[in-house]
Tab-separated table of C-alpha atoms and ligand atoms in Angstrom:
chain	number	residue	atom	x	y	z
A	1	UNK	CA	-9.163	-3.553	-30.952
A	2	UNK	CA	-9.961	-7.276	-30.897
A	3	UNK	CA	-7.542	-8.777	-28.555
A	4	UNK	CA	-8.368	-8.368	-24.508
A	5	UNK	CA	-6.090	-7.030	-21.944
A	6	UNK	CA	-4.981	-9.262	-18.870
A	7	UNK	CA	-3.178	-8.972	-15.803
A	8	UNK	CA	-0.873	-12.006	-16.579
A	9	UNK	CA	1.780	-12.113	-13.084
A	10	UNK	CA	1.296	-11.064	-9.816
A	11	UNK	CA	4.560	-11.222	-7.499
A	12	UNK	CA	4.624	-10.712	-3.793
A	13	UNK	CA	7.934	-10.188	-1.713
A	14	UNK	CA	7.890	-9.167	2.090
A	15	UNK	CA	10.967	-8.758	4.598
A	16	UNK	CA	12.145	-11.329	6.714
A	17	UNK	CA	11.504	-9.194	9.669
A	18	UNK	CA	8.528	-8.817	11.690
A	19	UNK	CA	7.144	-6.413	14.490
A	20	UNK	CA	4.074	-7.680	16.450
A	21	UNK	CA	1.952	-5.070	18.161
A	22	UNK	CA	3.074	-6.016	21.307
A	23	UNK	CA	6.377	-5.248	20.470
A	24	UNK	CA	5.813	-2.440	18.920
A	25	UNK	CA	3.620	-1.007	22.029
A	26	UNK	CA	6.395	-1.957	24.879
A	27	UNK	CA	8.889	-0.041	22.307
A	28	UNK	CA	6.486	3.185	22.429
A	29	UNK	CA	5.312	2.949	26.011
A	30	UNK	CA	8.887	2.716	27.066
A	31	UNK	CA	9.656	6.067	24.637
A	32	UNK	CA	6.415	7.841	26.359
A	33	UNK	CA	7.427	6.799	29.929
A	34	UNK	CA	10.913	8.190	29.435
A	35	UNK	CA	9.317	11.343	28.141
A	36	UNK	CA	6.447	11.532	30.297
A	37	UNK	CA	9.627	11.281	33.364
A	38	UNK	CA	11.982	13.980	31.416
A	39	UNK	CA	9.284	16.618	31.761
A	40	UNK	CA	7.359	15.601	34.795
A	41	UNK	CA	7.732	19.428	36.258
A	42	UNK	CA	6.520	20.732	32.877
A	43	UNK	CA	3.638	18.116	32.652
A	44	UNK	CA	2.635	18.798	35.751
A	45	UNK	CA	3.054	22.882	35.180
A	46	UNK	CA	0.864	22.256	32.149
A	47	UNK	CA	3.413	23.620	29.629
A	48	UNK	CA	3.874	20.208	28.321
A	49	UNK	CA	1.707	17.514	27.353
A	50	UNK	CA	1.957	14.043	28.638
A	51	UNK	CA	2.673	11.554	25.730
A	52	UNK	CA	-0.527	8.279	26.261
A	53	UNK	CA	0.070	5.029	26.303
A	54	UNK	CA	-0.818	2.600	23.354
A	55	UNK	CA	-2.463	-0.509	23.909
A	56	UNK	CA	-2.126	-3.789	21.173
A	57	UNK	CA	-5.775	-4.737	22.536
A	58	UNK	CA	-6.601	-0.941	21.140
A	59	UNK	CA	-5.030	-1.668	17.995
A	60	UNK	CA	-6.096	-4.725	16.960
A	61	UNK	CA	-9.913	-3.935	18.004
A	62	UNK	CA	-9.622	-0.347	16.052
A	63	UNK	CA	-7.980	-1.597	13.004
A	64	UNK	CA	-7.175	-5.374	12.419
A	65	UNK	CA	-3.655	-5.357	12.947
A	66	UNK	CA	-1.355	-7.761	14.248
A	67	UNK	CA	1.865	-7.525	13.075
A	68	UNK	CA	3.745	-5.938	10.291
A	69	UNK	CA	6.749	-6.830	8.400
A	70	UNK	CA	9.991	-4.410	8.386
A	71	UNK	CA	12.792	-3.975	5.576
A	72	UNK	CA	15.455	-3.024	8.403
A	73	UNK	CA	13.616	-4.104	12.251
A	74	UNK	CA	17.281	-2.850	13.545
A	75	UNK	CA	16.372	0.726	15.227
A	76	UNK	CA	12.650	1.062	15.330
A	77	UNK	CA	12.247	-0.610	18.497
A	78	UNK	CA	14.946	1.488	20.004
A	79	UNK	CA	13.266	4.166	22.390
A	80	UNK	CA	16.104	6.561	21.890
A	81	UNK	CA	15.672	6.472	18.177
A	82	UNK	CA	11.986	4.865	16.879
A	83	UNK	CA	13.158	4.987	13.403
A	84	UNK	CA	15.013	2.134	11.016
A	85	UNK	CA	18.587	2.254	11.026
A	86	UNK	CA	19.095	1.820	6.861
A	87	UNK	CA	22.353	2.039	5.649
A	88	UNK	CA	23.592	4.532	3.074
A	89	UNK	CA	24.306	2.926	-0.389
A	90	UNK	CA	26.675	4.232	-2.635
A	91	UNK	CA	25.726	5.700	-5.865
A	92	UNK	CA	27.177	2.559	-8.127
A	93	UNK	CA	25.150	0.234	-5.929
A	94	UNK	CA	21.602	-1.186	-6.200
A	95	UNK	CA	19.042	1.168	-4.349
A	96	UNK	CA	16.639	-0.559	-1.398
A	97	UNK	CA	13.902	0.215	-3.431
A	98	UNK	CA	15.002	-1.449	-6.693
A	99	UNK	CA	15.885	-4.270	-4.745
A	100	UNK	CA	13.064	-5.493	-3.264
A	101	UNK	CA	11.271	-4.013	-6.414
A	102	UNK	CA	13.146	-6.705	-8.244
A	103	UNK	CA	11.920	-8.939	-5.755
A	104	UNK	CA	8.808	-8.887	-6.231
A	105	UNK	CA	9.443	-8.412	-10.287
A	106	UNK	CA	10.850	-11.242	-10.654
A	107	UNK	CA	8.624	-13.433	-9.017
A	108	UNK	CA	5.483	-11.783	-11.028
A	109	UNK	CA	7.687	-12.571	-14.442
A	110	UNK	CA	8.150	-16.115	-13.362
A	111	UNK	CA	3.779	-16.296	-12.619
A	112	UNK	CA	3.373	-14.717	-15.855
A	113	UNK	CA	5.496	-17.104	-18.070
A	114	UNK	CA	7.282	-13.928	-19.494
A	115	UNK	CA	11.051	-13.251	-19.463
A	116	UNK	CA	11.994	-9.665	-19.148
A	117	UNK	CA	13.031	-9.554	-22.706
A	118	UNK	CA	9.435	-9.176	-23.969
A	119	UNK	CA	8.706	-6.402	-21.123
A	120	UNK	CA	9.100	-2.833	-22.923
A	121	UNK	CA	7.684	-0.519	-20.023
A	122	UNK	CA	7.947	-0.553	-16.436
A	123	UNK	CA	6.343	1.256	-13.910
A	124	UNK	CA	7.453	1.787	-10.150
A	125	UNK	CA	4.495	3.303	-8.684
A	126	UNK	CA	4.155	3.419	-4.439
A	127	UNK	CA	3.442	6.524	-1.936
A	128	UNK	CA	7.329	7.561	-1.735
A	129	UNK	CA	10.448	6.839	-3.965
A	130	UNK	CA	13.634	7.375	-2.413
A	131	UNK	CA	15.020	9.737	-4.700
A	132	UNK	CA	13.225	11.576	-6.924
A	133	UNK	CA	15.825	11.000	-10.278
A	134	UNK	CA	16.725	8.418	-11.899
A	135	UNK	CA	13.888	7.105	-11.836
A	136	UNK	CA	13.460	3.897	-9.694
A	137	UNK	CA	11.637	2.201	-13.221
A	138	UNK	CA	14.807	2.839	-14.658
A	139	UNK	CA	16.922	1.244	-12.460
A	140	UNK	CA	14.592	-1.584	-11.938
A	141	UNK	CA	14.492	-1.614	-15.806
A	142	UNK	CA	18.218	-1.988	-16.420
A	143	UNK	CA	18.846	-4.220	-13.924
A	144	UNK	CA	16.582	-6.559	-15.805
A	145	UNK	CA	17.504	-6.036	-19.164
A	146	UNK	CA	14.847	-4.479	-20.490
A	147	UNK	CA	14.409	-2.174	-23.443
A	148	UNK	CA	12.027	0.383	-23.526
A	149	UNK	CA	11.167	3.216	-21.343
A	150	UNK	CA	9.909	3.152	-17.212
A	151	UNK	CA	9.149	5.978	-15.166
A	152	UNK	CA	7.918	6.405	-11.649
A	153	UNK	CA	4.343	7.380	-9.779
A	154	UNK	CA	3.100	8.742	-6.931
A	155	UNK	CA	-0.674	8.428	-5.943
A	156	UNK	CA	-0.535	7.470	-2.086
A	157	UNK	CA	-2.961	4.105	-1.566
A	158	UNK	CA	-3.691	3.987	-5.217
A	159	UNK	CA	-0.613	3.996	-6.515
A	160	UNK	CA	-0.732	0.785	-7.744
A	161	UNK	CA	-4.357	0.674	-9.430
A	162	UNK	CA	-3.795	4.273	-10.844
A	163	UNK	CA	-0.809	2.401	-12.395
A	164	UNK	CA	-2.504	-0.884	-13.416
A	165	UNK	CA	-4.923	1.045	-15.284
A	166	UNK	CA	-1.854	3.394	-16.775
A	167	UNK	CA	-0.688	0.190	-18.074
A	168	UNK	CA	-4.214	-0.929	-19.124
A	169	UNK	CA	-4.252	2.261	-21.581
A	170	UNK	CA	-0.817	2.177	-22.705
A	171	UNK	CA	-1.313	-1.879	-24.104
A	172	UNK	CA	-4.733	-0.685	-25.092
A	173	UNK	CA	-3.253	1.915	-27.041
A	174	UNK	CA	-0.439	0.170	-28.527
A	175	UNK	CA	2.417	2.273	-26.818
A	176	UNK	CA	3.744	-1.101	-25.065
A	177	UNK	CA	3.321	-4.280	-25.805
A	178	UNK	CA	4.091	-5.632	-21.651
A	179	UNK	CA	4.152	-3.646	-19.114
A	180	UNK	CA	6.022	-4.503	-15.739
A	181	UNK	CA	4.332	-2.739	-12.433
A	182	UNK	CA	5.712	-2.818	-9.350
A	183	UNK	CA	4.745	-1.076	-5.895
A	184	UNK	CA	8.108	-1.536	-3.393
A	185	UNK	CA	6.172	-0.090	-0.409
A	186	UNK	CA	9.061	0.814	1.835
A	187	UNK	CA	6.938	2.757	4.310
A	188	UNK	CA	8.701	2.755	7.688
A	189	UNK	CA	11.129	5.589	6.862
A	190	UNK	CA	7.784	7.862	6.656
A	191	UNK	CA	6.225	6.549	10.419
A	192	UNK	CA	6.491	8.566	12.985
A	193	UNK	CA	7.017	5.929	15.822
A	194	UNK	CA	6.827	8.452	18.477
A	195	UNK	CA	3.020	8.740	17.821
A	196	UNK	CA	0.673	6.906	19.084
A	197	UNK	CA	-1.917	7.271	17.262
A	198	UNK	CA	-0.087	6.289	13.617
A	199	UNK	CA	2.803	4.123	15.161
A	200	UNK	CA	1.307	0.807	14.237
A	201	UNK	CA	-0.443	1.585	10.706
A	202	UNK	CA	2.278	0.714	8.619
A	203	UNK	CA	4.176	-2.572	6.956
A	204	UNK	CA	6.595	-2.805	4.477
A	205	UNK	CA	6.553	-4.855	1.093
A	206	UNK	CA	6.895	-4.946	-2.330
A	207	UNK	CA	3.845	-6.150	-5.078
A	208	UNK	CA	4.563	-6.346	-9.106
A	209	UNK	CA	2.095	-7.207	-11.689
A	210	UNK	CA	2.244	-8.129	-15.364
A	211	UNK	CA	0.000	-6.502	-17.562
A	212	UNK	CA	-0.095	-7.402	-21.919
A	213	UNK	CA	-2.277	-8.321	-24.105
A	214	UNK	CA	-4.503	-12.245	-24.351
A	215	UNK	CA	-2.128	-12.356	-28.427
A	216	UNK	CA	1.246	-12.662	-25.922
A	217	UNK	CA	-0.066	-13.851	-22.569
A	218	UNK	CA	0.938	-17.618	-21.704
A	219	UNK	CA	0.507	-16.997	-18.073
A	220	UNK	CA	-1.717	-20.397	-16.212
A	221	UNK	CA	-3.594	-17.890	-13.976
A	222	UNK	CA	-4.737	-14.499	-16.496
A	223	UNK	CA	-7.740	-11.980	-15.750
A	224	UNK	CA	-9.006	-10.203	-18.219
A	225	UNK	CA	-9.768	-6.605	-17.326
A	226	UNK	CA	-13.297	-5.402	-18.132
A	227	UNK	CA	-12.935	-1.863	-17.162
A	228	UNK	CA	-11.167	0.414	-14.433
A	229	UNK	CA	-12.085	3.481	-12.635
A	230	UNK	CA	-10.551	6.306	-10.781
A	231	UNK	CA	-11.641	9.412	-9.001
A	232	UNK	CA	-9.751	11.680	-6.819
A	233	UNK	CA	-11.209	14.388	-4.356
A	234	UNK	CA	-8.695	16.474	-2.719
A	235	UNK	CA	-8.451	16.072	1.270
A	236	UNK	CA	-5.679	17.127	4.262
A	237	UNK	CA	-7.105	14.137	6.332
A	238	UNK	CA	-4.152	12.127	4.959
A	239	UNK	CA	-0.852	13.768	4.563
A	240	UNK	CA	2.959	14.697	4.771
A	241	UNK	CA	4.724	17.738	4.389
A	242	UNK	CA	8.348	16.073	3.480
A	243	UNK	CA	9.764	17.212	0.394
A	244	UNK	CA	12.155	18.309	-1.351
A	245	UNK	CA	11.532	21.913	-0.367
A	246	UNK	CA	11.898	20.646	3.806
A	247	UNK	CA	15.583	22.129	3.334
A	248	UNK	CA	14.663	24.882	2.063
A	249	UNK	CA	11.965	26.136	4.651
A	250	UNK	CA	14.606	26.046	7.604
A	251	UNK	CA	11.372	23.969	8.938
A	252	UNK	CA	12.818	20.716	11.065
A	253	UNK	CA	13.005	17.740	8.783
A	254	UNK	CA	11.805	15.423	11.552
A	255	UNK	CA	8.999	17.471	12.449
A	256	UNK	CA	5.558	15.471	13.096
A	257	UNK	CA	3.697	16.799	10.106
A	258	UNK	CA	7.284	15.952	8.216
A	259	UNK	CA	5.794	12.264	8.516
A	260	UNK	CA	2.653	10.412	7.644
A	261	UNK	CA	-0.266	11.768	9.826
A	262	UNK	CA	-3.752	11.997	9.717
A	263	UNK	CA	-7.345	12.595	11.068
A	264	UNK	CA	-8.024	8.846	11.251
A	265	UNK	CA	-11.631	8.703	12.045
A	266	UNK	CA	-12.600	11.589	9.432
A	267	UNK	CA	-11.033	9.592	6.989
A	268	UNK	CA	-13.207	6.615	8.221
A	269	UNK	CA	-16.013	8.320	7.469
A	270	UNK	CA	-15.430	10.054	4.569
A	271	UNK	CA	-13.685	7.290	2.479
A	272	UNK	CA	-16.138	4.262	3.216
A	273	UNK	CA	-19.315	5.682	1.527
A	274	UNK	CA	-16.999	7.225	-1.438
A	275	UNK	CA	-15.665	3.992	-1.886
A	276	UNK	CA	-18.895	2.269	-1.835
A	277	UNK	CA	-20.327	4.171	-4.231
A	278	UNK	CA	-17.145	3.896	-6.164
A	279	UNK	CA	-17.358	0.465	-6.736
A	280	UNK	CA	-21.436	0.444	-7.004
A	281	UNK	CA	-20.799	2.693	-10.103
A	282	UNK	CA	-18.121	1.115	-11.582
A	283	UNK	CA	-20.284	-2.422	-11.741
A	284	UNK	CA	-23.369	-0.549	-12.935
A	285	UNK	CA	-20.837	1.243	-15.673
A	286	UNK	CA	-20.227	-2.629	-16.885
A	287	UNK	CA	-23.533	-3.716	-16.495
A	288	UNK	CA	-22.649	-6.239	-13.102
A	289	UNK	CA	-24.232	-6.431	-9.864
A	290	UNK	CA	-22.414	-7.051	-6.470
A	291	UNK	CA	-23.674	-10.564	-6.294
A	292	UNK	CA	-21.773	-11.215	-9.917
A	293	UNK	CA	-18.585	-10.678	-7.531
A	294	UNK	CA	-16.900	-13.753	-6.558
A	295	UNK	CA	-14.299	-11.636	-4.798
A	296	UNK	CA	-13.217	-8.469	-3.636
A	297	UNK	CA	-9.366	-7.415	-3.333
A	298	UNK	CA	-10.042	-4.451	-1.509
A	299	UNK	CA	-7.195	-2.151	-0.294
A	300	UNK	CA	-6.283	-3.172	3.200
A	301	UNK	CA	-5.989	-0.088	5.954
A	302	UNK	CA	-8.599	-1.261	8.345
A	303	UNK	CA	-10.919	-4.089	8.744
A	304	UNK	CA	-14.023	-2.487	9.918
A	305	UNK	CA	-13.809	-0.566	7.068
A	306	UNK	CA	-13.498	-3.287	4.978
A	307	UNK	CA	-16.305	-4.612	6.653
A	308	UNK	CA	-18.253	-1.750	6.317
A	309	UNK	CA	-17.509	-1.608	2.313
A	310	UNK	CA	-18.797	-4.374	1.660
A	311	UNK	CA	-22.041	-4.208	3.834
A	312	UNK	CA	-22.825	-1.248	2.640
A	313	UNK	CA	-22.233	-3.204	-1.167
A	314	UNK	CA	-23.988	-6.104	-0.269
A	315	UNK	CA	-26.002	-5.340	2.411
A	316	UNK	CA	-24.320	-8.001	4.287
A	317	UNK	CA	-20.472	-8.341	5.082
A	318	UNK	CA	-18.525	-9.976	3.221
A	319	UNK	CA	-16.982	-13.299	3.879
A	320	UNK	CA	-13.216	-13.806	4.444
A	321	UNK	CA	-13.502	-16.032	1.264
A	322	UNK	CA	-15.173	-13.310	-0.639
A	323	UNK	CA	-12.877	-9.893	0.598
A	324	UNK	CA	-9.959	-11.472	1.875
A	325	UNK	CA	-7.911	-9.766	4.819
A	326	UNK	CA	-4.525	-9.496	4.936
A	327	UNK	CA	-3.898	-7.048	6.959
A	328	UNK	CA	-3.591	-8.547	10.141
A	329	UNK	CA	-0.345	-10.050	8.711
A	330	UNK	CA	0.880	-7.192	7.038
A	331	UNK	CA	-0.997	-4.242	7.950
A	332	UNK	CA	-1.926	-1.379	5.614
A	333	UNK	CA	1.013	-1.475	3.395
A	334	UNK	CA	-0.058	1.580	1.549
A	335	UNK	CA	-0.491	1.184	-2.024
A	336	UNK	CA	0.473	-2.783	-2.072
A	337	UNK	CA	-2.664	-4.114	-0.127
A	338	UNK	CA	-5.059	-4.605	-2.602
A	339	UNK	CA	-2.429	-6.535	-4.581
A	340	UNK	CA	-1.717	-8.767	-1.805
A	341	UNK	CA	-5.109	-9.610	-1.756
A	342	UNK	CA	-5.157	-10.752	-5.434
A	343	UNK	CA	-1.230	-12.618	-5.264
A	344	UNK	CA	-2.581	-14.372	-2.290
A	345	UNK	CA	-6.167	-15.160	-3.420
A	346	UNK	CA	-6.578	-15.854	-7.217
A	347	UNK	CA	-5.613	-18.898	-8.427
A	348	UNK	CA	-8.711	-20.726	-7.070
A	349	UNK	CA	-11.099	-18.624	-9.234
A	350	UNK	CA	-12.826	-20.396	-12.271
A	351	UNK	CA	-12.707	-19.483	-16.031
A	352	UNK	CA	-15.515	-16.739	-15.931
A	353	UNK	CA	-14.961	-15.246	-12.604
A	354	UNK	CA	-15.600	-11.605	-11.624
A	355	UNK	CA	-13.455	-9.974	-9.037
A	356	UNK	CA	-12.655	-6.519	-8.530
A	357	UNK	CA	-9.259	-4.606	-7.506
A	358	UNK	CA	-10.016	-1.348	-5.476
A	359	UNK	CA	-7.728	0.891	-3.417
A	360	UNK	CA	-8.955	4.133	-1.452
A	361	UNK	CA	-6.610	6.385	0.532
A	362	UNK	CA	-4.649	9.564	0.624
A	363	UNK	CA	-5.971	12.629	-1.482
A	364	UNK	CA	-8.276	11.368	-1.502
A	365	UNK	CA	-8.163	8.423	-4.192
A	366	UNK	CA	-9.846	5.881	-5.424
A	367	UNK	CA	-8.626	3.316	-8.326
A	368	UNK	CA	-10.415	0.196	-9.151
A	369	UNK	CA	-10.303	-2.658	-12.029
A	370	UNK	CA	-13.006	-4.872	-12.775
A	371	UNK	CA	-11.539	-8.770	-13.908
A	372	UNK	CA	-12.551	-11.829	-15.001
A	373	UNK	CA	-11.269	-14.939	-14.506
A	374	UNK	CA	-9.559	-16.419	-18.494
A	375	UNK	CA	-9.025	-19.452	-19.389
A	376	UNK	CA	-5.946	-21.561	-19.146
A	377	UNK	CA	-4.227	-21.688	-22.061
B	401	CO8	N1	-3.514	2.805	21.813
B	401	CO8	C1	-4.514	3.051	22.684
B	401	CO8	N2	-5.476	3.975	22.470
B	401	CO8	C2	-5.408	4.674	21.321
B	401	CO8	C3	-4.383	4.482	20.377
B	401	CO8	C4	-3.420	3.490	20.646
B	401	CO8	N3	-2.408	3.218	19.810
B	401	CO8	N4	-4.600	5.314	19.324
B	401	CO8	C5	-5.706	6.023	19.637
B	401	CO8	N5	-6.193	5.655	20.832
B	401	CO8	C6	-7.363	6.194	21.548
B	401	CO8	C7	-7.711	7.615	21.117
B	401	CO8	O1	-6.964	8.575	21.799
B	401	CO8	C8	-9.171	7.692	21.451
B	401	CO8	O2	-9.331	7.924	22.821
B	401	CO8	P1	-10.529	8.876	23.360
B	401	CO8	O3	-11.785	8.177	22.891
B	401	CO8	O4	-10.315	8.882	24.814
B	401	CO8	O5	-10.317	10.190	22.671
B	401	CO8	C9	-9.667	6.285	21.166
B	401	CO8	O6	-8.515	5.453	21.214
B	401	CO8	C10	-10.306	6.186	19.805
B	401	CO8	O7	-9.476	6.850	18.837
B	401	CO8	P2	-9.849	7.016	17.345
B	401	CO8	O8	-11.263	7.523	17.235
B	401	CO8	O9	-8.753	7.761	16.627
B	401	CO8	O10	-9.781	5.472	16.927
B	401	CO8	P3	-10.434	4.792	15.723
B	401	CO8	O11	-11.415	3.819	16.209
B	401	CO8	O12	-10.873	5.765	14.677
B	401	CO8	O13	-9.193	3.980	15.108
B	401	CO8	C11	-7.692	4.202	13.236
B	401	CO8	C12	-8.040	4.667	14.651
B	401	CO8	C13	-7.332	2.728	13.335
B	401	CO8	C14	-6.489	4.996	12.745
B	401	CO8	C15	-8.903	4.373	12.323
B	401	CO8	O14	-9.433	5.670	12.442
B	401	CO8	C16	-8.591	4.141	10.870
B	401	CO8	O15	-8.017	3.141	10.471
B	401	CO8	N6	-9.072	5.050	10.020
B	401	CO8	C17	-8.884	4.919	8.574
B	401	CO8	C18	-7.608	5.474	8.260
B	401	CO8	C19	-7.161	5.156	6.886
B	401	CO8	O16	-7.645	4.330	6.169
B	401	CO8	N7	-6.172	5.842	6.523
B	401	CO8	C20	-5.568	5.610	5.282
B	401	CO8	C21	-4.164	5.790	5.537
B	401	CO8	S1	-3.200	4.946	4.379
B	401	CO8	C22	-2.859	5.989	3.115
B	401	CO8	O17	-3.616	6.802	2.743
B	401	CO8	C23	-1.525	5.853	2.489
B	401	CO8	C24	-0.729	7.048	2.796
B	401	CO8	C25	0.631	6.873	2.267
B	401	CO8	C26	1.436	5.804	2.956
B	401	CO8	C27	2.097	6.268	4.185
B	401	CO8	C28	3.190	5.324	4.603
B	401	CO8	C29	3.889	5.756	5.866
């Protein structure tokens, strides 16, 4: 195989609304006051445990965040329901997740120079679908116009670089010829508002890439990938029982562990050295250094993690120029995060320039792609 493989589009779509921390925390505080007053006698009996108060000072200190956008704001501020009031769609309309799927599609076709006619494989690859068949892809895929075949993914965080490198090995391979990825991150149906140690992780968005080959590509801004990594290790530090089986089990469908939860710190301080060493071995594999890096789109959950990524890389932080953070804006979007760093940070790269993609989360996974920098046609 002589010709190179390049990410060619990168699309970015978020909601219109936003939550700051601070409204988020009056929402909750007013939630765990009411409760905390409902069962004062039981509190106070010890049969019942006092809900504690959040604090936006707490969260932006422990993680970075400042605000994060919502698909539907209507309902999750609401102390008598903490949960997004999204309306039903019919069968014969567009899903939400195709939707702002298409979003962000569209806007990495128009970066890429590529109309959906020479796409022939999509993927829609995030930490939930809606449903579970037809497949999103599909949807996303007719809607568009394309022929060929899509299909759907779930890895968690990595999601999106699992499927990156999916499409990697699939142009590689000569199975498609352009492959369409897209991560619509709609993760506020899986937060459990009433908690407050998870209420304020999550954002929602929606990320698409365009990966083919240098013969087709006539995108301005294309990075050619030089290799791509994944490891997985399993872990219940990160995880949620919902599923198809919740009706099944007679167990209560809105039950905490029914929702995203986790042991935050563990995960801290498992995931940072993995993910060190993840990307340590991945340059070594290609015969880089760190300090060949001109920048790092890591995946974006917390900053001092981040932070202490790339120290332990580098033996220095990084800069903001170097590992951009996004996360204060949108806060850990799941899978997306990494690929908000790249859509929001690429274009001023030079022909030759070595960045790398890499996402760590729930499963624990790990996904990464090393790029360079082509040049304009
Ligand atoms: N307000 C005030 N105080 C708080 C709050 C709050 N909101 N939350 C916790 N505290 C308190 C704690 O009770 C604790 O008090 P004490 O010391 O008295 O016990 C103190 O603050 C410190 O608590 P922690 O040790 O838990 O705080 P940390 O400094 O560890 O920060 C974080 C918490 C921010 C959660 C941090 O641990 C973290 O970010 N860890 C990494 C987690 C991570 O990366 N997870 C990945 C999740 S993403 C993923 O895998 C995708 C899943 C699929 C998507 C799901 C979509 C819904």
């Amino acid at each position: 195989m002589t010709a190179k493989i390049v990410i060619s589009g990168s699309g970015l779509w978020k909601p219109s609304h936003v939550i700051t921390n601070e409204e988020l925390v009056e929402a909750y505080n007013g939630y765990a006051a009411k409760f905390n007053q409902h069962h004062a006698e039981k509190i106070e009996q010890g049969t019942i445990e006092a809900k504690p108060f959040s604090s936006a000072e707490f969260i932006e200190k422990a993680s970075g965040i400042k605000a994060r956008y919502a698909y539907v704001k209507d309902g999750i501020l609401d102390i008598d329901r903490m949960r997004p009031k999204i309306p039903e769609r019919k069968e014969g309309e567009l899903s939400h997740q195709a939707e702002i799927a298409l979003n962000a599609a569209r806007i990495a076709l128009k970066e890429a120079n590529k109309p959906a006619s020479e796409i022939d494989a999509v993927i829609v690859s995030c930490a939930y679908t809606e449903r579970y068949y037809p497949a999103i892809a599909i949807e996303v895929q007719n809607e568009l116009g394309i022929t060929g075949f899509g299909f759907d993914m779930l890895v968690a965080c990595s999601a999106a670089t699992f499927a990156l490198q999916r499409a990697y090995e699939m142009v590689s391979a000569g199975t498609a010829k352009c492959v369409l990825i897209v991560n619509p991150e709609l993760t506020s149906p899986q937060v459990n508002y009433h908690d407050r140690d998870s209420h304020f992780i999550f954002g929602d968005v929606s990320t698409a890439t365009v990966v083919e080959s240098t013969d087709t590509c006539k995108s301005e801004h294309s990075y050619e990938i030089l290799g791509t990594r994944a490891i997985t290790h399993y872990s219940n530090n990160i995880r949620s029982n919902f599923g198809y089986i919740t009706n099944s089990t007679d167990a209560d469908p809105y039950g905490a562990d029914k929702y995203f939860h986790q042991e935050g710190r563990s995960v801290f301080k498992e995931v940072c050295p993995m993910a060190a060493k993840h990307i340590i071995d991945h340059l070594e594999e290609l015969q880089l250094t760190p300090s060949d890096l001109k920048r790092w789109w890591l995946h974006q959950a917390n900053l001092n993690m981040n932070l202490l990524i790339s120290k332990r890389i580098l033996g220095r932080q990084a800069t903001a120029e170097e590992a951009p953070i996004v996360l204060d804006e949108y806060a850990n979007t799941a899978s997306a995060g990494s690929l908000i760093a790249f859509n929001l940070h690429h274009k001023d790269l030079q022909e030759g320039d070595i960045g790398v993609i890499c996402s760590f989360g729930a499963g624990y996974s790990i996904g990464s792609l090393v790029i360079k920098k082509c040049a304009a046609p």
